PDB file of C-alpha atoms in Angstrom:
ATOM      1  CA  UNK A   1      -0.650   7.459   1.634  1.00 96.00           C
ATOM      2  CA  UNK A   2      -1.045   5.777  -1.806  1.00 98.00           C
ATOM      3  CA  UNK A   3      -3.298   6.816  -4.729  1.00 98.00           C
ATOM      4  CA  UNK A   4      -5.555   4.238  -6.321  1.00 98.00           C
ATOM      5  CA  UNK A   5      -7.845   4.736  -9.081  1.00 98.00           C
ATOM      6  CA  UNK A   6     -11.284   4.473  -9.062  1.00 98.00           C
ATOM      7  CA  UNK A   7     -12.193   3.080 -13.027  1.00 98.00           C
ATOM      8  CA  UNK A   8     -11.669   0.828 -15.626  1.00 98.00           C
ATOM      9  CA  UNK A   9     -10.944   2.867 -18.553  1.00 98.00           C
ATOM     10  CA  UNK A  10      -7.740   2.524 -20.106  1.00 98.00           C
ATOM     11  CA  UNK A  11      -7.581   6.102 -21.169  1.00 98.00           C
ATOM     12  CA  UNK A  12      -8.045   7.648 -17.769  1.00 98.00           C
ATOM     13  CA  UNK A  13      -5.351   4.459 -16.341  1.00 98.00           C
ATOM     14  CA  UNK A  14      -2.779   5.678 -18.603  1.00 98.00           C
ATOM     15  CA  UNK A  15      -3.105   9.146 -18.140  1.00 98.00           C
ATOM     16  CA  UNK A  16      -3.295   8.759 -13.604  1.00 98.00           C
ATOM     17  CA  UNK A  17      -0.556   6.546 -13.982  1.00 98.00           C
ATOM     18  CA  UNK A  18       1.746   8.906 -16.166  1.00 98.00           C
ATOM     19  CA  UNK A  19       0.375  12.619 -14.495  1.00 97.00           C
ATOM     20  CA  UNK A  20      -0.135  11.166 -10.868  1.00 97.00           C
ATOM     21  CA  UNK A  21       2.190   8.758 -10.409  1.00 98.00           C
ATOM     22  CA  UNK A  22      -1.334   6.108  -9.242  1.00 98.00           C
ATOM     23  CA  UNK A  23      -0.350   3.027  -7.057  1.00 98.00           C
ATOM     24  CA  UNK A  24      -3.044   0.789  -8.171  1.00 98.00           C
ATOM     25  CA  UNK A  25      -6.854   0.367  -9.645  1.00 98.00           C
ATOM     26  CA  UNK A  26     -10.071  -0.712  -8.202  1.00 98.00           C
ATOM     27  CA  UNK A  27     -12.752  -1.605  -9.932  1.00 98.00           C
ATOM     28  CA  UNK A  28     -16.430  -2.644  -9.686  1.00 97.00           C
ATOM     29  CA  UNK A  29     -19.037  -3.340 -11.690  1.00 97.00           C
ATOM     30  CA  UNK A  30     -19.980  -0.075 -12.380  1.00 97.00           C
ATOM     31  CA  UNK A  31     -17.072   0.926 -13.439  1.00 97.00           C
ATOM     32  CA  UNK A  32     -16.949  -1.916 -16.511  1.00 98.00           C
ATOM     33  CA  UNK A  33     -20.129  -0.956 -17.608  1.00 98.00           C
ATOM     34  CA  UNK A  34     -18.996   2.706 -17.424  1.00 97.00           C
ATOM     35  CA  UNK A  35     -16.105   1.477 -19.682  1.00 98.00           C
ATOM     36  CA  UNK A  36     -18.166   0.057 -22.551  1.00 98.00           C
ATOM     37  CA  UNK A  37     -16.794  -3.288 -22.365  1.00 98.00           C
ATOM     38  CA  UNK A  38     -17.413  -7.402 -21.571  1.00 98.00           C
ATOM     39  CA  UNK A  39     -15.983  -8.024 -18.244  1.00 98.00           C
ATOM     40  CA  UNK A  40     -13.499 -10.172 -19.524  1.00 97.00           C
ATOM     41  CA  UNK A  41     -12.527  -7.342 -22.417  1.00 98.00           C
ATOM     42  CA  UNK A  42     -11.909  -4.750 -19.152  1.00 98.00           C
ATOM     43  CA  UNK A  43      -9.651  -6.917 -16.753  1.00 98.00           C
ATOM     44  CA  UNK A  44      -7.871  -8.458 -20.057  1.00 98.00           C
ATOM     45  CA  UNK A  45      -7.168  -5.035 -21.007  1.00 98.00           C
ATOM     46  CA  UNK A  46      -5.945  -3.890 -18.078  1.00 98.00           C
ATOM     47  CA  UNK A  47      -3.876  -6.915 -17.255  1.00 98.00           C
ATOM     48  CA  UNK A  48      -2.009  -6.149 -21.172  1.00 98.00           C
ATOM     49  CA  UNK A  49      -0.959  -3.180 -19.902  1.00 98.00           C
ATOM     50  CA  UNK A  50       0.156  -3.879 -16.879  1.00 98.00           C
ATOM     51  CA  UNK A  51       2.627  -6.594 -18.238  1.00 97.00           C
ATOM     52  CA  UNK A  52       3.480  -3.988 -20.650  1.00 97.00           C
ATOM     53  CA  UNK A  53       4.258  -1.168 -18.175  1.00 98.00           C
ATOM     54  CA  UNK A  54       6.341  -3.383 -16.403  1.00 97.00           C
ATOM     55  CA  UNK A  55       5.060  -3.563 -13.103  1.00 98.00           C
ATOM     56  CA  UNK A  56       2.994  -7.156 -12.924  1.00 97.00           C
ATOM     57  CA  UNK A  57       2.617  -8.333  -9.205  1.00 98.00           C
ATOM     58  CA  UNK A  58      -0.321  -7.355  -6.427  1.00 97.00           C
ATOM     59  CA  UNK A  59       3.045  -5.695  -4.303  1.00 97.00           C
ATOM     60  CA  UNK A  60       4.234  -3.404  -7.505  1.00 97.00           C
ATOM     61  CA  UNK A  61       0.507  -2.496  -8.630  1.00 98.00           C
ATOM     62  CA  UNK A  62      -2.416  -4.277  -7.153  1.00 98.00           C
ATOM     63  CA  UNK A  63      -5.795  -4.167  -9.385  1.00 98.00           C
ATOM     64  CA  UNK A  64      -8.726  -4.644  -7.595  1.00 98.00           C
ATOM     65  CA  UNK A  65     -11.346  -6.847  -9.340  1.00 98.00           C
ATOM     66  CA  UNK A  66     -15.043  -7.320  -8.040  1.00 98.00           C
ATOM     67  CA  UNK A  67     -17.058 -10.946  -9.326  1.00 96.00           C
ATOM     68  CA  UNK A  68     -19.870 -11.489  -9.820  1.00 97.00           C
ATOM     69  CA  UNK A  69     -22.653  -8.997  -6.992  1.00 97.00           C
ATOM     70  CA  UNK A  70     -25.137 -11.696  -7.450  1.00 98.00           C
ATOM     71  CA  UNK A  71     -23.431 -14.599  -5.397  1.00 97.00           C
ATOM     72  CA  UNK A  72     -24.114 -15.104  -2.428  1.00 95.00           C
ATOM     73  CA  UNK A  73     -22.907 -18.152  -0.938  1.00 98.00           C
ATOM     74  CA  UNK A  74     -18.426 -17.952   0.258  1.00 98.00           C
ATOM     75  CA  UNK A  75     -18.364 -21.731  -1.940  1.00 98.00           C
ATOM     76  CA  UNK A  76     -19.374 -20.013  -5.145  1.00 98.00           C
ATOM     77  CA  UNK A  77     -17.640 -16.915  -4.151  1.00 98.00           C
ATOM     78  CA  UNK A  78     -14.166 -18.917  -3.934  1.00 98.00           C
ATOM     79  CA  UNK A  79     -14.700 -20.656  -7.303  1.00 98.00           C
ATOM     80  CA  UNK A  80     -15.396 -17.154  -9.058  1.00 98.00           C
ATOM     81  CA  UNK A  81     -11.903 -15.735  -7.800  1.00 98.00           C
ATOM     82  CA  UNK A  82      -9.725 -18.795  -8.395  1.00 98.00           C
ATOM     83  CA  UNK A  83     -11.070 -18.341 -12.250  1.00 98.00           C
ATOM     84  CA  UNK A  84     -10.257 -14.494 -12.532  1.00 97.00           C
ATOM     85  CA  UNK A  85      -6.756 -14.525 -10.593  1.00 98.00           C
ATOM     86  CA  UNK A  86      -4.340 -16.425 -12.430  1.00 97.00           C
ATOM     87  CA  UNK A  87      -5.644 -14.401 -14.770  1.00 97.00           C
ATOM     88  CA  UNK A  88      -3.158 -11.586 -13.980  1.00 98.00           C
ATOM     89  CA  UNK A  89      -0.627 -11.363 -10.804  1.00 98.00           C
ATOM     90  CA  UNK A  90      -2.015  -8.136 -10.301  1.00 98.00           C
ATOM     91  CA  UNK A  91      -5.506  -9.216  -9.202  1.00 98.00           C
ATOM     92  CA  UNK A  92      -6.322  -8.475  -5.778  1.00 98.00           C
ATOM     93  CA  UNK A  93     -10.551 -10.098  -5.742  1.00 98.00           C
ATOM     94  CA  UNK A  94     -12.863  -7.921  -3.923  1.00 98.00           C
ATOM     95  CA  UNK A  95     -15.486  -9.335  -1.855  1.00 98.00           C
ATOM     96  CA  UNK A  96     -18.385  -8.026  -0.195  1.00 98.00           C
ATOM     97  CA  UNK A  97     -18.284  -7.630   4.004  1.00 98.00           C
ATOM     98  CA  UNK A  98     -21.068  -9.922   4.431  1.00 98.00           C
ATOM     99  CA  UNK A  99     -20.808 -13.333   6.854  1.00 98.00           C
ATOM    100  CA  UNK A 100     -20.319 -15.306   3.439  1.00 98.00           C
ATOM    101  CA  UNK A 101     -17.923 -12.815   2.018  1.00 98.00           C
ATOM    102  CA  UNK A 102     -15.660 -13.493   5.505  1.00 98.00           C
ATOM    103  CA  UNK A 103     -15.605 -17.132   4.992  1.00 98.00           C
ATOM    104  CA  UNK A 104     -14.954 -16.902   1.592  1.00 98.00           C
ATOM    105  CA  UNK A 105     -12.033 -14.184   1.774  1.00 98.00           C
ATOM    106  CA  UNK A 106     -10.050 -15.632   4.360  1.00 98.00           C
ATOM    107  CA  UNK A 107     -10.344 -19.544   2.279  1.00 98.00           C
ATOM    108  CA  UNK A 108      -8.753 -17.369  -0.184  1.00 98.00           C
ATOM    109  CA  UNK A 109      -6.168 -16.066   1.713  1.00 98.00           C
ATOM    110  CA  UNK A 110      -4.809 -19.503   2.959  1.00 98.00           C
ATOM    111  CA  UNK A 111      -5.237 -20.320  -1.019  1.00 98.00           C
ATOM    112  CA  UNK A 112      -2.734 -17.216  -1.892  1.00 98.00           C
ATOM    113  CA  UNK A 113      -5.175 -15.251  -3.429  1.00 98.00           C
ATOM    114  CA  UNK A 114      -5.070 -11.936  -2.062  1.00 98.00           C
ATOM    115  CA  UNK A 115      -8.515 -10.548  -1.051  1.00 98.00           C
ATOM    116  CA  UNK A 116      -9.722  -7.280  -0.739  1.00 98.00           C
ATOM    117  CA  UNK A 117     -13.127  -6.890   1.917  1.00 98.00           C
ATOM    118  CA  UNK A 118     -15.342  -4.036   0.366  1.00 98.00           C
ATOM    119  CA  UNK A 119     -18.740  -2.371   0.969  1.00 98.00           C
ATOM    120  CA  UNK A 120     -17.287  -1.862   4.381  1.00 98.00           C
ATOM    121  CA  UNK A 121     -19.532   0.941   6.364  1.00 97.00           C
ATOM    122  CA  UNK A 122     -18.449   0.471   9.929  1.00 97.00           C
ATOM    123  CA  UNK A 123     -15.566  -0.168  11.958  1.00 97.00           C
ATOM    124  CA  UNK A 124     -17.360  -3.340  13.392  1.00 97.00           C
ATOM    125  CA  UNK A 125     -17.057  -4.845   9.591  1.00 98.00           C
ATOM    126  CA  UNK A 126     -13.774  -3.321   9.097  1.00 98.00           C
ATOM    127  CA  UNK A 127     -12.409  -5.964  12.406  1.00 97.00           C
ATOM    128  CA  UNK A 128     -13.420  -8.961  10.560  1.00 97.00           C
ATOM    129  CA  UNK A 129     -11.146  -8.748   7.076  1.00 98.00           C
ATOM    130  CA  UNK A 130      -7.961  -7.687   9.194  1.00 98.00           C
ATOM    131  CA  UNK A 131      -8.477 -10.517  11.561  1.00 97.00           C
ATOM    132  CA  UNK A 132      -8.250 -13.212   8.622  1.00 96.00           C
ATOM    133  CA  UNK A 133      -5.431 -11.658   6.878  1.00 97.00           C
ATOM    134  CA  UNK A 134      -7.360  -9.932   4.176  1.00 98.00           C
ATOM    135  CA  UNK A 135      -4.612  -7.826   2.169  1.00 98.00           C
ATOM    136  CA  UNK A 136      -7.020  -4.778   1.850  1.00 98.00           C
ATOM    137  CA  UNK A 137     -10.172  -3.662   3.307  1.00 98.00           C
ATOM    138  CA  UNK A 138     -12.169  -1.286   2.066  1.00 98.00           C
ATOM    139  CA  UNK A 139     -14.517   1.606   3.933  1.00 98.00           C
ATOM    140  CA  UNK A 140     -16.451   3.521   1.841  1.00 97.00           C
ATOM    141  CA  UNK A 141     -16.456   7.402   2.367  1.00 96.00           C
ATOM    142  CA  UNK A 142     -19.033   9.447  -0.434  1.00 94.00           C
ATOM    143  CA  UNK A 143     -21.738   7.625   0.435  1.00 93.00           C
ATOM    144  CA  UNK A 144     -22.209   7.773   3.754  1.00 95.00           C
ATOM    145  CA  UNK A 145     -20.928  11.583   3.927  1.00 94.00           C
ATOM    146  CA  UNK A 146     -23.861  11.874   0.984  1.00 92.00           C
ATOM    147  CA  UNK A 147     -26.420  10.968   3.690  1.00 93.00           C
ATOM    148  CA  UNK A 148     -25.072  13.497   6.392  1.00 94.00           C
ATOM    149  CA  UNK A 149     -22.714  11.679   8.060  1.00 93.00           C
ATOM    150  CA  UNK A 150     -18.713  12.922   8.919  1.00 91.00           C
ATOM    151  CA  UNK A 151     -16.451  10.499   8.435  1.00 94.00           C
ATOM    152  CA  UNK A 152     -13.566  11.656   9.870  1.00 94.00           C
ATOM    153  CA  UNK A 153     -14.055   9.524  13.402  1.00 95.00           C
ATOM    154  CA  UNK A 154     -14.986   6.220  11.445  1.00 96.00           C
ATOM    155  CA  UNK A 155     -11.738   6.188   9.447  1.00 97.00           C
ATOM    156  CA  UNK A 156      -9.931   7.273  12.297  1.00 97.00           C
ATOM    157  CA  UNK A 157     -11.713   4.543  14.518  1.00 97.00           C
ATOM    158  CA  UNK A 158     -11.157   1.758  11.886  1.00 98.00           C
ATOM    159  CA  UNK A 159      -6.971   3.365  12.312  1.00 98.00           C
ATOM    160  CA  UNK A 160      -7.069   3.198  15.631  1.00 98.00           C
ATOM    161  CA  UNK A 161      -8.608  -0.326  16.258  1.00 97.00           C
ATOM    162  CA  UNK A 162      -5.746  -1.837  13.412  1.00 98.00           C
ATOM    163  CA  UNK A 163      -2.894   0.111  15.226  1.00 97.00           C
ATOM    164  CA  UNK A 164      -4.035  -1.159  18.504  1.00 97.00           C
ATOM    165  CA  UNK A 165      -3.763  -4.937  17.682  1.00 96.00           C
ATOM    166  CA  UNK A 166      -1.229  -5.138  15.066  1.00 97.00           C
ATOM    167  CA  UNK A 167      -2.920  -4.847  12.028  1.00 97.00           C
ATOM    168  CA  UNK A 168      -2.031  -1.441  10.610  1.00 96.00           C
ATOM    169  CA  UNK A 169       0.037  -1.768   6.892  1.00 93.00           C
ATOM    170  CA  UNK A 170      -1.146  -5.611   7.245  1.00 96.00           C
ATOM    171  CA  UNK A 171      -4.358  -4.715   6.163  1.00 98.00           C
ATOM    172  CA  UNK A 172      -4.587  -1.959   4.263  1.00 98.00           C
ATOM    173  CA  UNK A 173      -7.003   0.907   4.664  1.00 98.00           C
ATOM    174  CA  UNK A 174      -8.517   1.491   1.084  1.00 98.00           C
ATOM    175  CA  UNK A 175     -10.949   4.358   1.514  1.00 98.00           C
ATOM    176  CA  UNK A 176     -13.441   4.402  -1.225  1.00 98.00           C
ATOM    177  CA  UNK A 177     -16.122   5.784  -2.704  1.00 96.00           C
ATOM    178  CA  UNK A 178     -13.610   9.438  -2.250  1.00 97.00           C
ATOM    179  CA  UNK A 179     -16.047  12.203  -3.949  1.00 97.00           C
ATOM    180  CA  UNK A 180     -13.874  15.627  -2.961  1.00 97.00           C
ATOM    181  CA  UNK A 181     -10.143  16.806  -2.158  1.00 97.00           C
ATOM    182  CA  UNK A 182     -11.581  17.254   1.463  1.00 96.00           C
ATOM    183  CA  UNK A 183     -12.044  13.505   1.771  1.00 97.00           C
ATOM    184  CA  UNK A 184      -9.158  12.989   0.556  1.00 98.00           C
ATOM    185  CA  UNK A 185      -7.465  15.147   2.917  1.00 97.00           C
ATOM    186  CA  UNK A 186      -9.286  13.194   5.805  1.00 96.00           C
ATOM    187  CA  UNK A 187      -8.516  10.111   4.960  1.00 97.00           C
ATOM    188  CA  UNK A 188      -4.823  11.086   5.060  1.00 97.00           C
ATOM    189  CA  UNK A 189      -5.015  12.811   8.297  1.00 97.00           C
ATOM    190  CA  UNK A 190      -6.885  10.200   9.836  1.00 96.00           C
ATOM    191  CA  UNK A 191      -4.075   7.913   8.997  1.00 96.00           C
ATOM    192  CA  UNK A 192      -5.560   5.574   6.097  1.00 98.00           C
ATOM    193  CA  UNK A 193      -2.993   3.538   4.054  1.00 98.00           C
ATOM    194  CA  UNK A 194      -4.856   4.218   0.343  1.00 98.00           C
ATOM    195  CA  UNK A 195      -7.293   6.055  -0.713  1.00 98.00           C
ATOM    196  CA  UNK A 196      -9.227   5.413  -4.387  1.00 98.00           C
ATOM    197  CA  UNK A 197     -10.886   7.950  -6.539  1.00 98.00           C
ATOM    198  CA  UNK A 198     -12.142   8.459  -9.786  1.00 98.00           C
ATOM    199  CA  UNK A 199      -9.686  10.865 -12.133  1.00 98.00           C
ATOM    200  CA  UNK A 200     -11.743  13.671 -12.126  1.00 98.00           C
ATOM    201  CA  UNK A 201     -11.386  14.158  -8.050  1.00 98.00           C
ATOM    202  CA  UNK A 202      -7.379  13.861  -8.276  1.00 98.00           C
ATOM    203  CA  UNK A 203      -7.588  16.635 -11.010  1.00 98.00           C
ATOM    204  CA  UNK A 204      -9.385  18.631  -8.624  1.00 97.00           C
ATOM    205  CA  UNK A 205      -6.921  18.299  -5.641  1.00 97.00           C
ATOM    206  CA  UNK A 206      -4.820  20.180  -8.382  1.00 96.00           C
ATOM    207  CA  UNK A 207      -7.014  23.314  -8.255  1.00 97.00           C
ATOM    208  CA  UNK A 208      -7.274  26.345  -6.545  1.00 97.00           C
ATOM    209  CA  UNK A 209      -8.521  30.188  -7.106  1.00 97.00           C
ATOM    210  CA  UNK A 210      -5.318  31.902  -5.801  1.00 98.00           C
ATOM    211  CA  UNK A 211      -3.573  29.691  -7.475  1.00 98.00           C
ATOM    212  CA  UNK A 212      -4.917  30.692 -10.979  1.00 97.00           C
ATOM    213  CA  UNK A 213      -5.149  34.391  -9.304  1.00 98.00           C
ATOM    214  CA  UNK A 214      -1.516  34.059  -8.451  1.00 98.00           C
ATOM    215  CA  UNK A 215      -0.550  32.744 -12.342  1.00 97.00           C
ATOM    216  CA  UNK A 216      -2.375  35.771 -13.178  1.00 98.00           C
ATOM    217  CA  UNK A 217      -0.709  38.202 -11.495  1.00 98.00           C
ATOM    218  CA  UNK A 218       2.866  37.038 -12.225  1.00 97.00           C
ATOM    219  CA  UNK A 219       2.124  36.657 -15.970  1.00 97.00           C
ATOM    220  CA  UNK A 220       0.957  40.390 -15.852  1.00 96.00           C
ATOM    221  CA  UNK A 221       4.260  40.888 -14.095  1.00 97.00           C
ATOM    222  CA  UNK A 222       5.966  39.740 -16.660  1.00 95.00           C
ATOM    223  CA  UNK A 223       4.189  40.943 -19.426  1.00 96.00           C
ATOM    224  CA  UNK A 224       4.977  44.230 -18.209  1.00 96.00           C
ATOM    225  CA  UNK A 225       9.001  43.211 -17.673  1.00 96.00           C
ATOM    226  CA  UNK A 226      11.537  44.194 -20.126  1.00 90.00           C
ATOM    227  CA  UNK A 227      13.172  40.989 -20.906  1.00 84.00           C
ATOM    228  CA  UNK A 228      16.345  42.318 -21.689  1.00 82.00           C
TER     229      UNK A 228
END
């Protein structure tokens, strides 16, 4: 399973991508505003370093970038992408599972822009994106755990359904909206392809109380060790 992250800060980019080893970013946005830039400053930014890094192309290190939430229609939808992806060859566009959002993403698709389908919150949305060739679609997690559901069976549904008619690691399973190590830990055993998160949740996959007990108890070990 790959690891995608959830921002568009080029501080917390840098430091996923040289701790964690991140396959990708997605943004929305939320995540702009979050970052204190234009639009155009925060995918600009990110596409600089990309070329810089050395890994430019959607298949190295795809970058997920959302236009504009208040179009509605798949015509103005289509002319929004083909301005932000030559761009960079890293942008993959999202767009929103909506009837519009179909047309629009799999216009793109013949085009060669690669699409990603997001807002996705059931496994009858997620049949739609794979169908018409949509490189990623995207079911979000947090928020519909947040209002009591488990998602465990709907990620393994949306799994099932792709394996069943060929579309498994054709369309790729972005969970989203992760908010814990345990949904990250579904997603993975439920048999998603990626899952995105914000830093802060990776750093917490990285923490556990017997493992600071255990640091603990070996460095009183070996403070009380003769080193010689």
């Amino acid at each position: 399973m790959k690891f995608f992250l959830d921002s568009a800060k080029m501080d917390e980019i840098v430091y996923a991508y040289d701790t964690f080893g991140i396959d990708g970013i997605t943004t929305n946005p939320r995540h702009i505003m979050l970052s204190g830039k234009p639009f155009m400053t925060a995918i600009t930014d990110i596409a600089n370093w990309v070329k810089k890094t050395g890994i430019e192309g959607w298949d190295k290190f795809p970058v997920s970038v959302e236009i504009n939430p208040h179009i509605d229609t798949a015509a103005e939808m289509i002319s929004a992408a083909e301005k932000i992806a030559p761009l960079c060859k890293n942008f993959v566009i999202k767009i929103p599972a909506t009837e519009q959002g179909i047309i629009a993403a799999r216009t793109l698709e013949k085009k060669g822009i690669r699409t990603n389908v997001t807002l996705v919150f059931s496994p009858a949305q997620a049949l739609l994106p794979a169908k018409n060739g949509s490189l990623f679609m995207s079911p979000f997690i947090g928020w519909k755990e947040a209002n009591g559901e488990d998602c465990r069976q709907y990620i393994k549904d949306i799994v099932d359904i792709y394996k069943n008619y060929g579309f498994y690691g054709k369309t790729q399973i972005i969970c989203a909206a992760i908010r814990t190590p345990k949904q990250i830990v579904d997603c993975a055993v439920s048999g998603a392809d990626i899952v995105t998160t914000g830093l802060a949740v990776y750093q917490d996959c990285m923490k556990h109380a017997y493992t600071t007990q255990g640091i603990g108890t070996f460095c009183e070990a070996w403070d009380n060790t003769k080193t010689e």
